mmCIF file of C-alpha atoms in Angstrom:
data_model
loop_
_atom_site.group_PDB
_atom_site.id
_atom_site.type_symbol
_atom_site.label_atom_id
_atom_site.label_comp_id
_atom_site.label_asym_id
_atom_site.label_seq_id
_atom_site.Cartn_x
_atom_site.Cartn_y
_atom_site.Cartn_z
ATOM 1 C CA MET I 174 0.000 0.000 0.000
ATOM 2 C CA SER I 175 1.227 3.472 -0.858
ATOM 3 C CA GLU I 176 2.642 5.313 2.163
ATOM 4 C CA SER I 177 1.718 8.779 0.903
ATOM 5 C CA LEU I 178 -1.590 8.076 -0.910
ATOM 6 C CA ASN I 179 -4.730 7.571 1.138
ATOM 7 C CA LEU I 180 -7.574 6.157 -0.990
ATOM 8 C CA THR I 181 -9.841 4.958 1.790
ATOM 9 C CA ASN I 182 -12.550 7.575 1.328
ATOM 10 C CA ALA I 183 -12.328 7.493 -2.455
ATOM 11 C CA ALA I 184 -12.623 3.693 -2.535
ATOM 12 C CA ALA I 185 -15.570 3.800 -0.176
ATOM 13 C CA PHE I 186 -17.343 6.121 -2.589
ATOM 14 C CA GLN I 187 -16.465 4.102 -5.738
ATOM 15 C CA SER I 188 -13.818 1.419 -5.877
ATOM 16 C CA PHE I 189 -13.509 1.220 -9.672
ATOM 17 C CA VAL I 190 -12.773 3.448 -12.661
ATOM 18 C CA GLN I 191 -15.690 4.128 -14.992
ATOM 19 C CA SER I 192 -16.108 5.918 -18.294
ATOM 20 C CA TYR I 193 -19.138 6.318 -20.554
ATOM 21 C CA ASP I 194 -19.624 5.672 -24.256
ATOM 22 C CA PHE I 195 -22.623 7.559 -25.616
ATOM 23 C CA ASN I 196 -22.727 5.712 -28.937
ATOM 24 C CA LEU I 197 -26.011 4.039 -28.120
ATOM 25 C CA MET I 198 -26.774 0.383 -28.767
ATOM 26 C CA GLY I 199 -30.127 -0.938 -29.896
ATOM 27 C CA ARG I 200 -31.944 -3.858 -31.453
ATOM 28 C CA MET I 201 -31.832 -4.228 -35.225
ATOM 29 C CA PHE I 202 -35.164 -4.120 -37.073
ATOM 30 C CA HIS I 203 -35.997 -5.706 -40.422
ATOM 31 C CA GLY I 204 -38.164 -2.770 -41.498
ATOM 32 C CA PHE I 205 -41.011 -2.697 -44.010
ATOM 33 C CA ARG I 206 -39.704 -5.577 -46.158
ATOM 34 C CA SER I 207 -43.134 -6.300 -47.634
ATOM 35 C CA ALA I 208 -43.311 -3.028 -49.562
ATOM 36 C CA GLN I 209 -41.275 -4.234 -52.558
ATOM 37 C CA PHE I 210 -43.561 -7.237 -53.012
ATOM 38 C CA MET I 211 -46.864 -5.341 -53.113
ATOM 39 C CA THR I 212 -48.568 -2.839 -55.387
ATOM 40 C CA PRO I 213 -49.070 0.597 -53.755
ATOM 41 C CA HIS I 214 -52.230 2.718 -53.974
ATOM 42 C CA ALA I 215 -51.965 6.363 -52.922
ATOM 43 C CA ASN I 216 -54.521 8.990 -51.864
ATOM 44 C CA VAL I 217 -56.794 6.490 -50.129
ATOM 45 C CA LYS I 218 -58.758 8.531 -47.592
ATOM 46 C CA GLY I 219 -60.818 5.684 -46.193
ATOM 47 C CA ARG I 220 -61.833 3.131 -48.820
ATOM 48 C CA LEU I 221 -60.642 2.444 -52.342
ATOM 49 C CA THR I 222 -63.058 0.280 -54.330
ATOM 50 C CA LEU I 223 -61.338 -1.928 -56.857
ATOM 51 C CA THR I 224 -63.324 -3.713 -59.534
ATOM 52 C CA GLU I 225 -62.655 -7.162 -60.936
ATOM 53 C CA LEU I 226 -64.094 -7.990 -64.346
ATOM 54 C CA GLU I 227 -65.088 -11.621 -64.740
ATOM 55 C CA VAL I 228 -65.531 -12.820 -68.331
ATOM 56 C CA GLY I 229 -67.592 -15.940 -68.955
ATOM 57 C CA THR I 230 -67.503 -18.345 -71.892
ATOM 58 C CA LEU I 231 -67.500 -16.490 -75.207
ATOM 59 C CA VAL I 232 -67.285 -18.955 -78.093
ATOM 60 C CA LYS I 233 -70.295 -21.128 -78.956
ATOM 61 C CA ARG I 234 -71.473 -23.241 -81.887
ATOM 62 C CA PHE I 235 -72.389 -21.225 -84.990
ATOM 63 C CA LYS I 236 -75.977 -20.599 -85.973
ATOM 64 C CA LYS I 237 -77.311 -17.748 -88.085
ATOM 65 C CA GLU I 238 -79.634 -16.380 -85.390
ATOM 66 C CA PHE I 239 -78.087 -13.793 -83.045
ATOM 67 C CA ASN I 240 -78.036 -15.202 -79.499
ATOM 68 C CA PRO I 241 -76.072 -13.000 -77.059
ATOM 69 C CA GLY I 242 -74.467 -14.539 -73.998
ATOM 70 C CA GLN I 243 -76.211 -14.196 -70.659
ATOM 71 C CA GLY I 244 -74.229 -12.535 -67.875
ATOM 72 C CA THR I 245 -70.958 -12.852 -69.776
ATOM 73 C CA PHE I 246 -69.399 -9.825 -68.097
ATOM 74 C CA ASN I 247 -69.596 -9.580 -64.338
ATOM 75 C CA PHE I 248 -68.210 -6.648 -62.376
ATOM 76 C CA LYS I 249 -67.229 -7.495 -58.768
ATOM 77 C CA PRO I 250 -66.150 -4.724 -56.376
ATOM 78 C CA ARG I 251 -63.428 -5.341 -53.805
ATOM 79 C CA HIS I 252 -62.487 -2.833 -51.112
ATOM 80 C CA LEU I 253 -59.096 -1.660 -49.901
ATOM 81 C CA ASP I 254 -59.701 0.021 -46.530
ATOM 82 C CA VAL I 255 -57.154 2.083 -44.647
ATOM 83 C CA SER I 256 -57.142 2.909 -40.945
ATOM 84 C CA ALA I 257 -55.953 6.119 -39.323
ATOM 85 C CA MET I 258 -52.909 5.669 -37.065
ATOM 86 C CA LYS I 259 -50.459 7.850 -35.208
ATOM 87 C CA ILE I 260 -47.223 8.087 -33.231
ATOM 88 C CA ASP I 261 -47.050 10.470 -30.252
ATOM 89 C CA GLU I 262 -43.845 10.858 -28.215
ATOM 90 C CA GLN I 263 -42.581 13.436 -25.725
ATOM 91 C CA ILE I 264 -39.138 14.049 -24.231
ATOM 92 C CA TYR I 265 -37.882 16.456 -21.577
ATOM 93 C CA PRO I 266 -34.167 16.705 -22.459
ATOM 94 C CA GLN I 267 -33.325 18.407 -19.140
ATOM 95 C CA GLU I 268 -34.197 15.140 -17.390
ATOM 96 C CA TYR I 269 -31.018 13.615 -18.801
ATOM 97 C CA ALA I 270 -29.113 15.787 -16.344
ATOM 98 C CA SER I 271 -30.493 13.750 -13.425
ATOM 99 C CA THR I 272 -28.591 10.689 -14.725
ATOM 100 C CA TYR I 273 -25.163 9.929 -16.167
ATOM 101 C CA LEU I 274 -26.670 10.600 -19.627
ATOM 102 C CA GLY I 275 -26.441 14.306 -18.835
ATOM 103 C CA LEU I 276 -22.685 14.032 -19.467
ATOM 104 C CA ALA I 277 -23.478 13.757 -23.183
ATOM 105 C CA GLN I 278 -25.155 17.177 -23.218
ATOM 106 C CA ARG I 279 -23.425 20.393 -24.116
ATOM 107 C CA PRO I 280 -22.652 22.963 -21.403
ATOM 108 C CA GLY I 281 -25.774 24.768 -20.249
ATOM 109 C CA PHE I 282 -29.115 23.648 -18.845
ATOM 110 C CA ASN I 283 -30.879 23.851 -22.219
ATOM 111 C CA HIS I 284 -34.317 22.312 -22.659
ATOM 112 C CA LYS I 285 -33.644 21.799 -26.382
ATOM 113 C CA ASP I 286 -30.377 19.887 -25.965
ATOM 114 C CA ASN I 287 -31.249 16.300 -26.892
ATOM 115 C CA PRO I 288 -27.913 14.605 -27.686
ATOM 116 C CA PHE I 289 -29.562 11.326 -28.698
ATOM 117 C CA GLU I 290 -32.185 12.751 -31.036
ATOM 118 C CA GLY I 291 -30.717 11.368 -34.254
ATOM 119 C CA TYR I 292 -30.267 7.868 -32.897
ATOM 120 C CA ILE I 293 -33.697 7.784 -31.276
ATOM 121 C CA LEU I 294 -35.380 9.001 -34.482
ATOM 122 C CA ASN I 295 -33.570 6.400 -36.568
ATOM 123 C CA LYS I 296 -34.700 3.604 -34.249
ATOM 124 C CA LEU I 297 -38.204 5.049 -34.093
ATOM 125 C CA PHE I 298 -38.638 4.894 -37.869
ATOM 126 C CA ASN I 299 -37.079 1.432 -38.050
ATOM 127 C CA LYS I 300 -39.370 0.136 -35.314
ATOM 128 C CA LYS I 301 -42.409 1.763 -36.955
ATOM 129 C CA ASP I 302 -41.573 -0.044 -40.191
ATOM 130 C CA ASN I 303 -41.220 -3.286 -38.233
ATOM 131 C CA GLU I 304 -44.695 -2.839 -36.769
ATOM 132 C CA LYS I 305 -46.054 -1.960 -40.200
ATOM 133 C CA ASP I 306 -44.573 -5.111 -41.706
ATOM 134 C CA TYR I 307 -45.951 -7.279 -38.896
ATOM 135 C CA ALA I 308 -49.421 -5.733 -39.221
ATOM 136 C CA THR I 309 -49.323 -6.262 -43.003
ATOM 137 C CA TRP I 310 -49.228 -10.007 -42.474
ATOM 138 C CA LYS I 311 -50.478 -10.751 -38.956
ATOM 139 C CA GLY I 312 -52.885 -7.904 -38.257
ATOM 140 C CA VAL I 313 -56.307 -8.810 -36.873
ATOM 141 C CA ALA I 314 -58.659 -5.842 -36.394
ATOM 142 C CA VAL I 315 -60.274 -5.929 -32.951
ATOM 143 C CA GLU I 316 -63.892 -4.904 -32.605
ATOM 144 C CA ASN I 317 -63.302 -2.151 -30.050
ATOM 145 C CA PRO I 318 -59.730 -0.851 -30.230
ATOM 146 C CA THR I 319 -58.489 1.373 -27.421
ATOM 147 C CA ASP I 320 -56.295 4.462 -27.582
ATOM 148 C CA THR I 321 -53.272 2.258 -26.884
ATOM 149 C CA SER I 322 -54.122 -0.550 -29.338
ATOM 150 C CA PRO I 323 -51.078 -1.412 -31.491
ATOM 151 C CA MET I 324 -51.113 -1.237 -35.266
ATOM 152 C CA TRP I 325 -51.843 -4.958 -35.696
ATOM 153 C CA ASP I 326 -55.077 -4.536 -33.725
ATOM 154 C CA LEU I 327 -56.321 -1.835 -36.113
ATOM 155 C CA MET I 328 -56.336 -3.709 -39.434
ATOM 156 C CA ASP I 329 -56.631 -7.162 -40.964
ATOM 157 C CA GLY I 330 -53.410 -8.397 -42.504
ATOM 158 C CA PHE I 331 -52.949 -10.874 -45.342
ATOM 159 C CA LEU I 332 -53.031 -13.960 -43.120
ATOM 160 C CA LYS I 333 -56.394 -12.965 -41.624
ATOM 161 C CA LYS I 334 -57.828 -12.132 -45.051
ATOM 162 C CA ILE I 335 -56.685 -15.504 -46.356
ATOM 163 C CA ALA I 336 -58.189 -17.313 -43.348
ATOM 164 C CA ASP I 337 -61.504 -15.499 -43.907
ATOM 165 C CA ALA I 338 -61.450 -16.336 -47.626
ATOM 166 C CA LEU I 339 -60.884 -20.014 -46.833
ATOM 167 C CA THR I 340 -63.816 -19.981 -44.407
ATOM 168 C CA ALA I 341 -66.015 -18.299 -47.035
ATOM 169 C CA THR I 342 -64.789 -20.819 -49.683
ATOM 170 C CA GLU I 343 -63.562 -18.015 -51.927
ATOM 171 C CA ILE I 344 -60.375 -20.041 -52.200
ATOM 172 C CA THR I 345 -59.422 -23.597 -51.289
ATOM 173 C CA ALA I 346 -56.282 -24.731 -49.494
ATOM 174 C CA VAL I 347 -53.700 -27.150 -50.858
ATOM 175 C CA ALA I 348 -53.365 -29.970 -48.318
ATOM 176 C CA THR I 349 -49.729 -30.152 -47.246
ATOM 177 C CA GLY I 350 -49.509 -30.954 -43.551
ATOM 178 C CA ALA I 351 -46.965 -29.306 -41.270
ATOM 179 C CA PRO I 352 -43.659 -28.437 -42.994
ATOM 180 C CA THR I 353 -40.856 -30.938 -42.405
ATOM 181 C CA LEU I 354 -37.270 -31.417 -43.551
ATOM 182 C CA ASP I 355 -38.288 -34.379 -45.715
ATOM 183 C CA ASP I 356 -41.066 -32.697 -47.675
ATOM 184 C CA MET I 357 -40.787 -28.905 -47.422
ATOM 185 C CA VAL I 358 -39.738 -28.671 -51.074
ATOM 186 C CA THR I 359 -42.579 -30.857 -52.349
ATOM 187 C CA GLN I 360 -45.078 -29.027 -50.147
ATOM 188 C CA THR I 361 -43.982 -25.656 -51.515
ATOM 189 C CA GLU I 362 -44.040 -26.879 -55.099
ATOM 190 C CA SER I 363 -47.562 -28.267 -54.666
ATOM 191 C CA VAL I 364 -48.813 -24.854 -53.543
ATOM 192 C CA TYR I 365 -47.097 -23.153 -56.491
ATOM 193 C CA LYS I 366 -48.461 -25.712 -58.979
ATOM 194 C CA GLY I 367 -51.972 -25.040 -57.701
ATOM 195 C CA LEU I 368 -51.964 -21.638 -59.391
ATOM 196 C CA GLY I 369 -53.548 -21.135 -62.790
ATOM 197 C CA SER I 370 -51.250 -21.829 -65.730
ATOM 198 C CA GLU I 371 -51.545 -18.180 -66.814
ATOM 199 C CA GLN I 372 -50.191 -17.015 -63.452
ATOM 200 C CA ARG I 373 -47.321 -19.499 -63.585
ATOM 201 C CA LEU I 374 -46.102 -17.960 -66.845
ATOM 202 C CA GLN I 375 -45.412 -14.778 -64.863
ATOM 203 C CA ARG I 376 -42.974 -14.270 -62.010
ATOM 204 C CA VAL I 377 -44.504 -15.770 -58.880
ATOM 205 C CA TYR I 378 -43.419 -15.218 -55.307
ATOM 206 C CA VAL I 379 -43.997 -17.887 -52.702
ATOM 207 C CA PHE I 380 -44.015 -16.238 -49.283
ATOM 208 C CA THR I 381 -43.069 -18.138 -46.141
ATOM 209 C CA SER I 382 -41.799 -17.303 -42.684
ATOM 210 C CA VAL I 383 -38.043 -16.886 -42.352
ATOM 211 C CA ASP I 384 -37.820 -20.248 -40.541
ATOM 212 C CA ASN I 385 -39.693 -22.077 -43.299
ATOM 213 C CA TRP I 386 -37.641 -20.365 -45.994
ATOM 214 C CA ALA I 387 -34.525 -21.730 -44.282
ATOM 215 C CA LEU I 388 -36.227 -25.126 -43.988
ATOM 216 C CA TYR I 389 -36.881 -25.095 -47.760
ATOM 217 C CA GLY I 390 -33.170 -24.549 -48.442
ATOM 218 C CA GLU I 391 -32.168 -27.270 -46.002
ATOM 219 C CA SER I 392 -34.768 -29.666 -47.426
ATOM 220 C CA TYR I 393 -33.497 -29.044 -50.946
ATOM 221 C CA ARG I 394 -29.900 -29.785 -49.901
ATOM 222 C CA LYS I 395 -30.920 -32.965 -48.097
ATOM 223 C CA ASN I 396 -33.141 -34.399 -50.815
ATOM 224 C CA TYR I 397 -31.950 -33.000 -54.146
ATOM 225 C CA GLY I 398 -28.488 -31.444 -53.911
ATOM 226 C CA LYS I 399 -26.723 -28.461 -52.432
ATOM 227 C CA TYR I 400 -26.867 -26.131 -55.443
ATOM 228 C CA THR I 401 -30.146 -24.322 -54.930
ATOM 229 C CA GLU I 402 -30.409 -21.300 -57.231
ATOM 230 C CA ARG I 403 -30.491 -18.086 -55.211
ATOM 231 C CA GLN I 404 -31.131 -14.470 -56.179
ATOM 232 C CA MET I 405 -31.272 -11.238 -54.206
ATOM 233 C CA ILE I 406 -34.734 -9.786 -54.817
ATOM 234 C CA SER I 407 -35.492 -6.364 -53.309
ATOM 235 C CA GLY I 408 -33.003 -6.966 -50.498
ATOM 236 C CA LEU I 409 -34.210 -10.489 -49.653
ATOM 237 C CA GLU I 410 -32.637 -13.745 -50.794
ATOM 238 C CA GLY I 411 -35.022 -15.771 -52.936
ATOM 239 C CA LEU I 412 -34.718 -19.520 -53.510
ATOM 240 C CA ARG I 413 -35.832 -20.620 -56.948
ATOM 241 C CA ILE I 414 -38.488 -23.290 -57.381
ATOM 242 C CA ASP I 415 -37.548 -25.699 -60.166
ATOM 243 C CA GLY I 416 -39.707 -25.495 -63.260
ATOM 244 C CA GLY I 417 -40.750 -21.870 -63.366
ATOM 245 C CA ASP I 418 -39.921 -18.255 -62.605
ATOM 246 C CA ALA I 419 -40.974 -18.748 -58.994
ATOM 247 C CA TRP I 420 -39.064 -17.745 -55.890
ATOM 248 C CA VAL I 421 -39.457 -18.627 -52.224
ATOM 249 C CA ILE I 422 -39.217 -15.341 -50.300
ATOM 250 C CA PRO I 423 -38.555 -15.092 -46.541
ATOM 251 C CA MET I 424 -41.112 -12.684 -45.093
ATOM 252 C CA PRO I 425 -40.233 -11.654 -41.510
ATOM 253 C CA GLY I 426 -43.675 -10.127 -40.966
ATOM 254 C CA MET I 427 -45.170 -13.637 -41.149
ATOM 255 C CA ASP I 428 -43.442 -14.403 -37.849
ATOM 256 C CA THR I 429 -43.993 -18.081 -36.913
ATOM 257 C CA SER I 430 -46.817 -18.776 -39.381
ATOM 258 C CA ASN I 431 -46.631 -22.051 -41.343
ATOM 259 C CA ARG I 432 -48.723 -20.610 -44.161
ATOM 260 C CA ILE I 433 -47.252 -20.897 -47.671
ATOM 261 C CA ILE I 434 -48.639 -18.247 -50.055
ATOM 262 C CA ALA I 435 -48.062 -18.222 -53.815
ATOM 263 C CA THR I 436 -49.144 -15.207 -55.883
ATOM 264 C CA THR I 437 -47.900 -12.328 -58.018
ATOM 265 C CA ILE I 438 -46.882 -8.817 -56.983
ATOM 266 C CA ASP I 439 -49.907 -7.190 -58.610
ATOM 267 C CA ASN I 440 -52.247 -9.258 -56.440
ATOM 268 C CA LEU I 441 -51.017 -7.937 -53.097
ATOM 269 C CA LEU I 442 -52.068 -4.330 -52.496
ATOM 270 C CA TYR I 443 -51.352 -1.738 -49.844
ATOM 271 C CA GLY I 444 -52.966 1.665 -49.496
ATOM 272 C CA PHE I 445 -52.116 4.988 -47.877
ATOM 273 C CA ASP I 446 -53.059 8.638 -48.190
ATOM 274 C CA ALA I 447 -49.770 10.435 -48.918
ATOM 275 C CA GLU I 448 -46.608 8.368 -49.269
ATOM 276 C CA GLY I 449 -44.622 10.638 -46.977
ATOM 277 C CA ASP I 450 -47.108 10.689 -44.087
ATOM 278 C CA ASP I 451 -45.312 8.051 -42.020
ATOM 279 C CA LYS I 452 -41.798 9.006 -43.149
ATOM 280 C CA PHE I 453 -41.578 12.454 -41.559
ATOM 281 C CA MET I 454 -41.918 13.481 -37.934
ATOM 282 C CA ASN I 455 -43.462 16.716 -36.706
ATOM 283 C CA PHE I 456 -41.703 18.547 -33.839
ATOM 284 C CA GLN I 457 -42.934 21.199 -31.462
ATOM 285 C CA ASP I 458 -41.334 22.802 -28.418
ATOM 286 C CA GLN I 459 -43.920 22.797 -25.653
ATOM 287 C CA HIS I 460 -42.410 24.803 -22.814
ATOM 288 C CA ARG I 461 -39.646 22.428 -21.615
ATOM 289 C CA SER I 462 -40.681 19.372 -23.600
ATOM 290 C CA ILE I 463 -40.127 18.380 -27.204
ATOM 291 C CA ASP I 464 -43.240 16.766 -28.672
ATOM 292 C CA TRP I 465 -42.931 14.408 -31.658
ATOM 293 C CA TRP I 466 -45.852 13.120 -33.702
ATOM 294 C CA CYS I 467 -46.730 11.450 -36.965
ATOM 295 C CA ASP I 468 -50.187 10.729 -38.438
ATOM 296 C CA PHE I 469 -50.823 8.348 -41.332
ATOM 297 C CA LYS I 470 -53.259 5.864 -42.872
ATOM 298 C CA TYR I 471 -52.549 2.305 -43.924
ATOM 299 C CA GLY I 472 -54.266 -0.899 -45.012
ATOM 300 C CA VAL I 473 -53.805 -3.955 -47.244
ATOM 301 C CA GLN I 474 -55.915 -6.117 -49.534
ATOM 302 C CA ILE I 475 -55.647 -9.070 -51.912
ATOM 303 C CA ALA I 476 -56.934 -8.001 -55.305
ATOM 304 C CA ILE I 477 -58.213 -11.315 -56.720
ATOM 305 C CA MET I 478 -59.108 -13.948 -54.154
ATOM 306 C CA LYS I 479 -59.478 -16.941 -56.443
ATOM 307 C CA ASP I 480 -57.508 -20.170 -56.701
ATOM 308 C CA TYR I 481 -56.039 -19.305 -60.088
ATOM 309 C CA ALA I 482 -54.537 -16.076 -58.672
ATOM 310 C CA ILE I 483 -53.473 -17.086 -55.150
ATOM 311 C CA ARG I 484 -52.839 -20.493 -53.616
ATOM 312 C CA VAL I 485 -52.103 -21.293 -49.999
ATOM 313 C CA ASN I 486 -51.538 -24.424 -47.938
ATOM 314 C CA ASN I 487 -53.799 -25.624 -45.136
ATOM 315 C CA GLN I 488 -51.496 -24.547 -42.292
ATOM 316 C CA ALA I 489 -52.137 -21.389 -40.256
#
């Protein structure tokens, strides 16, 4: 022990050396990955009515008398509804000074000095996009939402719309059973092959959860060979289905769902009022607080809910 240095009182107060790094850490978010695989519709204030034209059989046996078809053209409306949503946040930057975080502030007791504003805003927008992506797929509108209901309680996502369409027999499910390592590839191919031949001549995306996308790749390696064709599509790695321009896409918003969904980009729709509504934050100094808010509208729909246009398996 040093003869001339007395550290007893200092050690009793804090017996270790500490410094602070104000480069904040935070969870990574996958963002609004669904956007690149859907068709956008802008300026939707509440409801956008889309119309499907069904065309019946045209060609019949010749006879000289004129005999027009009955009900050949059928117009069927389908609605894309959007819900109003918001983000409200409030910070008192001077409260940082009551913790070690106050060390990151500039000199002066300034109510506008928020040293973490940029980082917080970046995470806010990333998390908002995460919630938007989750609601796109797993949203289930509750009958009586509260002021604190999350986004996925305010709207029906694709999985709910598909479940409702199956119940109403608008579409029928391809029987696959639960996905396994032995048959994930054959299950996925059976869903894809259930589409109409016209759809299969276009580029088709087969959406699965991230876990089932990985299972598809593993199943292919185990049963057919390791060289699965892969392609980066809008920032996500697609796995090609043999025998067509069809790609298995990992969709993080599907979470743990075992649903397999095969369709084209033009069949999945999302609506909003102005595109920038949820991309910019409003700020207002309110005495000593800084108030942040953002108001926007959002909703999704499947344009044609028929077996030739969309096929799904019988797993939820």
